[in-house]
Amino acid sequence: MKMKKALKVTGITLLALLIALIVAALCYVLYVVIEYDRIEDNLQLEVSAGNVQESAQKGEEYSIVTYNIGFGAYSPEYSFFLDSGEMLDGTQVTGIYAKGLSKEDVQKNTDGAVNTLKGLDADFYFVQEVDVDGDRSYHIDQLAALREALGGDGTFAENFHSAYLLYPFNDPHGKNTAGIATFSKVKINSAVRRSYPVDTGFAKFFDLDRCFSVHRLSVEGGKELVLINSHMSAYDEGGTIRAQQLEMLNEVMAEEYAKGNYVIVGGDFNHELADSFGTFPSEQKQPTWAYKLTSEDLTDGFSIAASKEGTGTCRAAEIPYEEGVNYLTVLDGFLVSSNVEVSAVKNVDTGFAYSDHNPVQMTFVLK
């Protein structure tokens, strides 16, 4: 009888625990669903004002940089839990970490990325994966650091405002707010945030609220320089969402070019831009997510300004970085209208010391 009673109590206890776990899981799913909210399209962005020139000049050479700083987490030792790949010998590899290795490490990477940008002394900057308040980045305000270092006019377009993400259970990604930042030494007259199409399935609760920001700057003679900072989808099996995003971007580019404006789109395209597959030594197979983007995919009057000289702009992040081991490709660069003359495009080799990306710098002249 005692044994029966003990088994009964144990069974009831286990059942109660199971029910509690199921209720907790349902409550968490409900919390994530309630917290989810897409940011509206055509949202006017606040422009933080700096000491800048009033308009851009034709015939003058300017410099622009794009850099995905990876929320300050991607030291060479870092691998990201959502990334996976395959070595040449068939070994499957998957990243480990959801947050930066430590607050000190994120601060080091943030400082390194900011100082790298400042040292390039550009006229315009596009920066992606900028955390303003994140568990994954130990609540270091990277936007404030960028504003202080780069100055000029600036905007910030939020593209990640997640609920508290419990996964992975041993190192939760947490609750995070991040976005794309733009800085200009020429006055930004206005700026607007455009919402890209995104996955409508369950994955939407964990992915970025993808967007691009459109900035209008005066040019002597009455036209405008339209600067577009973009961060397209990465985790998109089959490339369906990225195709929709590219269609939307092409529509905006075509509309601005038809007005006679000068258009430059830059950022992390999550597409291969420079025919770089197989260019860089690697012990990994080409990743399945890497889709090629060519000038034929762009609306009339536009071309790609990207380079595969020297180094790639993005490293595979499912394993720590080791030169000659990780797969490298070119995901970062620019799209330019035909009235923008590109003088040079350079991939800035940081050795992936502060991010899984390298900056790209382009010099150009408005015709």
Tab-separated table of N, CA, C and O in Angstrom, residues 131-197:
chain	number	residue	atom	x	y	z
A	131	ASP	N	23.232	48.160	-31.956
A	131	ASP	CA	22.397	47.981	-30.764
A	131	ASP	C	22.325	49.272	-29.963
A	131	ASP	O	23.332	49.945	-29.755
A	132	VAL	N	21.108	49.590	-29.527
A	132	VAL	CA	20.950	50.723	-28.618
A	132	VAL	C	20.631	50.254	-27.201
A	132	VAL	O	20.921	50.945	-26.225
A	133	ASP	N	20.017	49.080	-27.086
A	133	ASP	CA	19.707	48.530	-25.769
A	133	ASP	C	19.442	47.040	-25.938
A	133	ASP	O	18.326	46.644	-26.282
A	134	GLY	N	20.450	46.227	-25.684
A	134	GLY	CA	20.297	44.805	-25.936
A	134	GLY	C	20.931	43.929	-24.880
A	134	GLY	O	22.033	44.205	-24.405
A	135	ASP	N	20.229	42.870	-24.515
A	135	ASP	CA	20.835	41.865	-23.639
A	135	ASP	C	22.051	41.239	-24.313
A	135	ASP	O	23.054	40.943	-23.667
A	136	ARG	N	21.955	41.028	-25.631
A	136	ARG	CA	23.042	40.359	-26.354
A	136	ARG	C	24.311	41.204	-26.390
A	136	ARG	O	25.415	40.682	-26.570
A	137	SER	N	24.160	42.533	-26.230
A	137	SER	CA	25.309	43.443	-26.255
A	137	SER	C	25.530	44.108	-24.901
A	137	SER	O	26.205	45.138	-24.827
A	138	TYR	N	24.947	43.519	-23.854
A	138	TYR	CA	25.162	43.987	-22.472
A	138	TYR	C	24.779	45.461	-22.306
A	138	TYR	O	25.385	46.183	-21.535
A	139	HIS	N	23.765	45.870	-23.084
A	139	HIS	CA	23.155	47.198	-22.965
A	139	HIS	C	24.142	48.347	-23.235
A	139	HIS	O	23.982	49.448	-22.713
A	140	ILE	N	25.125	48.072	-24.072
A	140	ILE	CA	26.039	49.126	-24.529
A	140	ILE	C	25.360	49.890	-25.666
A	140	ILE	O	24.898	49.294	-26.641
A	141	ASP	N	25.271	51.201	-25.534
A	141	ASP	CA	24.608	52.034	-26.535
A	141	ASP	C	25.590	52.347	-27.663
A	141	ASP	O	26.368	53.302	-27.598
A	142	GLN	N	25.531	51.535	-28.705
A	142	GLN	CA	26.468	51.688	-29.819
A	142	GLN	C	26.122	52.884	-30.696
A	142	GLN	O	27.005	53.496	-31.305
A	143	LEU	N	24.844	53.240	-30.748
A	143	LEU	CA	24.447	54.412	-31.526
A	143	LEU	C	25.052	55.676	-30.944
A	143	LEU	O	25.554	56.537	-31.679
A	144	ALA	N	25.037	55.807	-29.622
A	144	ALA	CA	25.615	56.989	-28.975
A	144	ALA	C	27.104	57.093	-29.275
A	144	ALA	O	27.623	58.181	-29.536
A	145	ALA	N	27.800	55.953	-29.267
A	145	ALA	CA	29.237	55.955	-29.554
A	145	ALA	C	29.500	56.387	-30.991
A	145	ALA	O	30.435	57.148	-31.265
A	146	LEU	N	28.676	55.921	-31.920
A	146	LEU	CA	28.833	56.303	-33.321
A	146	LEU	C	28.561	57.784	-33.522
A	146	LEU	O	29.298	58.475	-34.239
A	147	ARG	N	27.507	58.288	-32.910
A	147	ARG	CA	27.171	59.706	-33.058
A	147	ARG	C	28.291	60.602	-32.553
A	147	ARG	O	28.637	61.604	-33.178
A	148	GLU	N	28.848	60.232	-31.428
A	148	GLU	CA	29.919	61.036	-30.850
A	148	GLU	C	31.151	61.032	-31.748
A	148	GLU	O	31.827	62.051	-31.918
A	149	ALA	N	31.461	59.895	-32.337
A	149	ALA	CA	32.685	59.765	-33.132
A	149	ALA	C	32.552	60.336	-34.534
A	149	ALA	O	33.484	60.953	-35.059
A	150	LEU	N	31.387	60.146	-35.179
A	150	LEU	CA	31.246	60.480	-36.591
A	150	LEU	C	30.630	61.847	-36.827
A	150	LEU	O	30.878	62.467	-37.858
A	151	GLY	N	29.805	62.323	-35.906
A	151	GLY	CA	29.227	63.650	-36.027
A	151	GLY	C	28.361	63.804	-37.258
A	151	GLY	O	27.855	62.836	-37.829
A	152	GLY	N	28.169	65.049	-37.689
A	152	GLY	CA	27.339	65.332	-38.848
A	152	GLY	C	25.869	65.117	-38.567
A	152	GLY	O	25.441	64.925	-37.434
A	153	ASP	N	25.069	65.166	-39.638
A	153	ASP	CA	23.655	64.808	-39.526
A	153	ASP	C	23.539	63.295	-39.433
A	153	ASP	O	24.355	62.563	-40.023
A	154	GLY	N	22.521	62.816	-38.731
A	154	GLY	CA	22.393	61.378	-38.578
A	154	GLY	C	20.954	60.930	-38.395
A	154	GLY	O	20.094	61.702	-37.966
A	155	THR	N	20.701	59.664	-38.744
A	155	THR	CA	19.392	59.052	-38.500
A	155	THR	C	19.596	57.644	-37.962
A	155	THR	O	20.661	57.037	-38.117
A	156	PHE	N	18.529	57.133	-37.348
A	156	PHE	CA	18.524	55.749	-36.875
A	156	PHE	C	17.177	55.142	-37.213
A	156	PHE	O	16.132	55.694	-36.872
A	157	ALA	N	17.192	54.005	-37.917
A	157	ALA	CA	15.967	53.294	-38.277
A	157	ALA	C	15.976	51.943	-37.568
A	157	ALA	O	16.823	51.093	-37.841
A	158	GLU	N	15.036	51.752	-36.671
A	158	GLU	CA	14.970	50.517	-35.892
A	158	GLU	C	14.560	49.347	-36.780
A	158	GLU	O	13.629	49.458	-37.580
A	159	ASN	N	15.251	48.222	-36.646
A	159	ASN	CA	14.835	47.036	-37.403
A	159	ASN	C	14.894	45.756	-36.573
A	159	ASN	O	14.773	44.657	-37.111
A	160	PHE	N	15.057	45.898	-35.258
A	160	PHE	CA	15.026	44.725	-34.383
A	160	PHE	C	14.542	45.181	-33.017
A	160	PHE	O	15.204	45.975	-32.349
A	161	HIS	N	13.365	44.708	-32.632
A	161	HIS	CA	12.784	45.062	-31.339
A	161	HIS	C	12.100	43.804	-30.799
A	161	HIS	O	10.881	43.697	-30.782
A	162	SER	N	12.902	42.862	-30.388
A	162	SER	CA	12.400	41.535	-30.076
A	162	SER	C	11.835	41.449	-28.666
A	162	SER	O	12.198	42.215	-27.762
A	163	ALA	N	10.940	40.487	-28.474
A	163	ALA	CA	10.581	40.045	-27.134
A	163	ALA	C	11.801	39.350	-26.536
A	163	ALA	O	12.823	39.159	-27.217
A	164	TYR	N	11.716	38.969	-25.257
A	164	TYR	CA	12.829	38.250	-24.648
A	164	TYR	C	12.888	36.853	-25.258
A	164	TYR	O	11.968	36.039	-25.087
A	165	LEU	N	13.944	36.572	-26.010
A	165	LEU	CA	14.097	35.286	-26.680
A	165	LEU	C	14.869	34.330	-25.771
A	165	LEU	O	16.037	34.559	-25.460
A	166	LEU	N	14.202	33.263	-25.344
A	166	LEU	CA	14.790	32.325	-24.384
A	166	LEU	C	15.829	31.402	-25.001
A	166	LEU	O	16.594	30.763	-24.285
A	167	TYR	N	15.842	31.325	-26.321
A	167	TYR	CA	16.735	30.377	-26.985
A	167	TYR	C	18.062	31.042	-27.352
A	167	TYR	O	18.071	32.220	-27.695
A	168	PRO	N	19.179	30.304	-27.315
A	168	PRO	CA	19.339	28.963	-26.747
A	168	PRO	C	19.241	28.987	-25.217
A	168	PRO	O	19.592	29.994	-24.599
A	169	PHE	N	18.786	27.908	-24.643
A	169	PHE	CA	18.462	27.899	-23.220
A	169	PHE	C	19.675	28.156	-22.319
A	169	PHE	O	19.547	28.713	-21.239
A	170	ASN	N	20.856	27.764	-22.798
A	170	ASN	CA	22.057	27.970	-21.979
A	170	ASN	C	22.658	29.366	-22.137
A	170	ASN	O	23.535	29.769	-21.381
A	171	ASP	N	22.158	30.121	-23.134
A	171	ASP	CA	22.716	31.457	-23.399
A	171	ASP	C	21.676	32.277	-24.160
A	171	ASP	O	21.858	32.602	-25.328
A	172	PRO	N	20.543	32.617	-23.525
A	172	PRO	CA	19.428	33.256	-24.243
A	172	PRO	C	19.838	34.541	-24.953
A	172	PRO	O	20.608	35.339	-24.428
A	173	HIS	N	19.269	34.703	-26.141
A	173	HIS	CA	19.516	35.912	-26.944
A	173	HIS	C	18.936	37.145	-26.261
A	173	HIS	O	19.432	38.255	-26.434
A	174	GLY	N	17.885	36.949	-25.480
A	174	GLY	CA	17.334	38.028	-24.671
A	174	GLY	C	16.479	39.012	-25.445
A	174	GLY	O	16.008	38.745	-26.550
A	175	LYS	N	16.278	40.172	-24.874
A	175	LYS	CA	15.459	41.247	-25.454
A	175	LYS	C	16.396	42.311	-26.021
A	175	LYS	O	17.316	42.748	-25.320
A	176	ASN	N	16.136	42.722	-27.258
A	176	ASN	CA	17.094	43.597	-27.929
A	176	ASN	C	16.403	44.637	-28.795
A	176	ASN	O	15.359	44.380	-29.394
A	177	THR	N	17.015	45.814	-28.855
A	177	THR	CA	16.582	46.880	-29.754
A	177	THR	C	17.795	47.325	-30.563
A	177	THR	O	18.829	47.689	-30.004
A	178	ALA	N	17.645	47.269	-31.890
A	178	ALA	CA	18.780	47.578	-32.769
A	178	ALA	C	18.263	48.151	-34.078
A	178	ALA	O	17.056	48.183	-34.335
A	179	GLY	N	19.190	48.597	-34.926
A	179	GLY	CA	18.778	49.136	-36.208
A	179	GLY	C	19.944	49.533	-37.084
A	179	GLY	O	21.079	49.090	-36.878
A	180	ILE	N	19.652	50.375	-38.076
A	180	ILE	CA	20.659	50.851	-39.023
A	180	ILE	C	20.832	52.357	-38.823
A	180	ILE	O	19.860	53.092	-38.646
A	181	ALA	N	22.080	52.794	-38.828
A	181	ALA	CA	22.404	54.201	-38.574
A	181	ALA	C	23.079	54.804	-39.800
A	181	ALA	O	23.885	54.145	-40.469
A	182	THR	N	22.762	56.056	-40.068
A	182	THR	CA	23.324	56.772	-41.214
A	182	THR	C	23.862	58.119	-40.739
A	182	THR	O	23.215	58.795	-39.933
A	183	PHE	N	25.043	58.490	-41.252
A	183	PHE	CA	25.665	59.759	-40.872
A	183	PHE	C	26.135	60.468	-42.132
A	183	PHE	O	26.611	59.838	-43.076
A	184	SER	N	26.010	61.804	-42.127
A	184	SER	CA	26.308	62.575	-43.326
A	184	SER	C	26.951	63.904	-42.968
A	184	SER	O	26.517	64.584	-42.029
A	185	LYS	N	27.969	64.295	-43.743
A	185	LYS	CA	28.583	65.605	-43.593
A	185	LYS	C	27.925	66.650	-44.507
A	185	LYS	O	28.368	67.782	-44.577
A	186	VAL	N	26.864	66.202	-45.193
A	186	VAL	CA	26.010	67.103	-45.960
A	186	VAL	C	24.624	67.064	-45.315
A	186	VAL	O	24.165	66.012	-44.878
A	187	LYS	N	23.960	68.185	-45.274
A	187	LYS	CA	22.666	68.295	-44.596
A	187	LYS	C	21.651	67.287	-45.141
A	187	LYS	O	21.434	67.196	-46.347
A	188	ILE	N	21.052	66.524	-44.232
A	188	ILE	CA	19.952	65.619	-44.580
A	188	ILE	C	18.648	66.406	-44.439
A	188	ILE	O	18.264	66.797	-43.336
A	189	ASN	N	17.968	66.635	-45.545
A	189	ASN	CA	16.730	67.422	-45.505
A	189	ASN	C	15.572	66.637	-44.900
A	189	ASN	O	14.736	67.198	-44.178
A	190	SER	N	15.518	65.354	-45.219
A	190	SER	CA	14.476	64.497	-44.665
A	190	SER	C	14.903	63.044	-44.825
A	190	SER	O	15.777	62.720	-45.642
A	191	ALA	N	14.273	62.177	-44.038
A	191	ALA	CA	14.582	60.750	-44.119
A	191	ALA	C	13.342	59.961	-43.750
A	191	ALA	O	12.537	60.375	-42.915
A	192	VAL	N	13.191	58.801	-44.370
A	192	VAL	CA	12.030	57.961	-44.126
A	192	VAL	C	12.469	56.504	-44.029
A	192	VAL	O	13.394	56.066	-44.728
A	193	ARG	N	11.813	55.768	-43.143
A	193	ARG	CA	12.069	54.336	-42.989
A	193	ARG	C	11.054	53.565	-43.823
A	193	ARG	O	9.848	53.749	-43.682
A	194	ARG	N	11.556	52.666	-44.698
A	194	ARG	CA	10.691	51.815	-45.509
A	194	ARG	C	10.782	50.376	-45.014
A	194	ARG	O	11.870	49.866	-44.787
A	195	SER	N	9.654	49.745	-44.871
A	195	SER	CA	9.598	48.374	-44.362
A	195	SER	C	9.679	47.372	-45.505
A	195	SER	O	8.836	47.380	-46.408
A	196	TYR	N	10.682	46.524	-45.477
A	196	TYR	CA	10.802	45.446	-46.459
A	196	TYR	C	9.738	44.370	-46.198
A	196	TYR	O	9.310	44.181	-45.049
A	197	PRO	N	9.348	43.610	-47.225
A	197	PRO	CA	8.569	42.393	-46.976
A	197	PRO	C	9.405	41.425	-46.128
A	197	PRO	O	10.622	41.341	-46.305
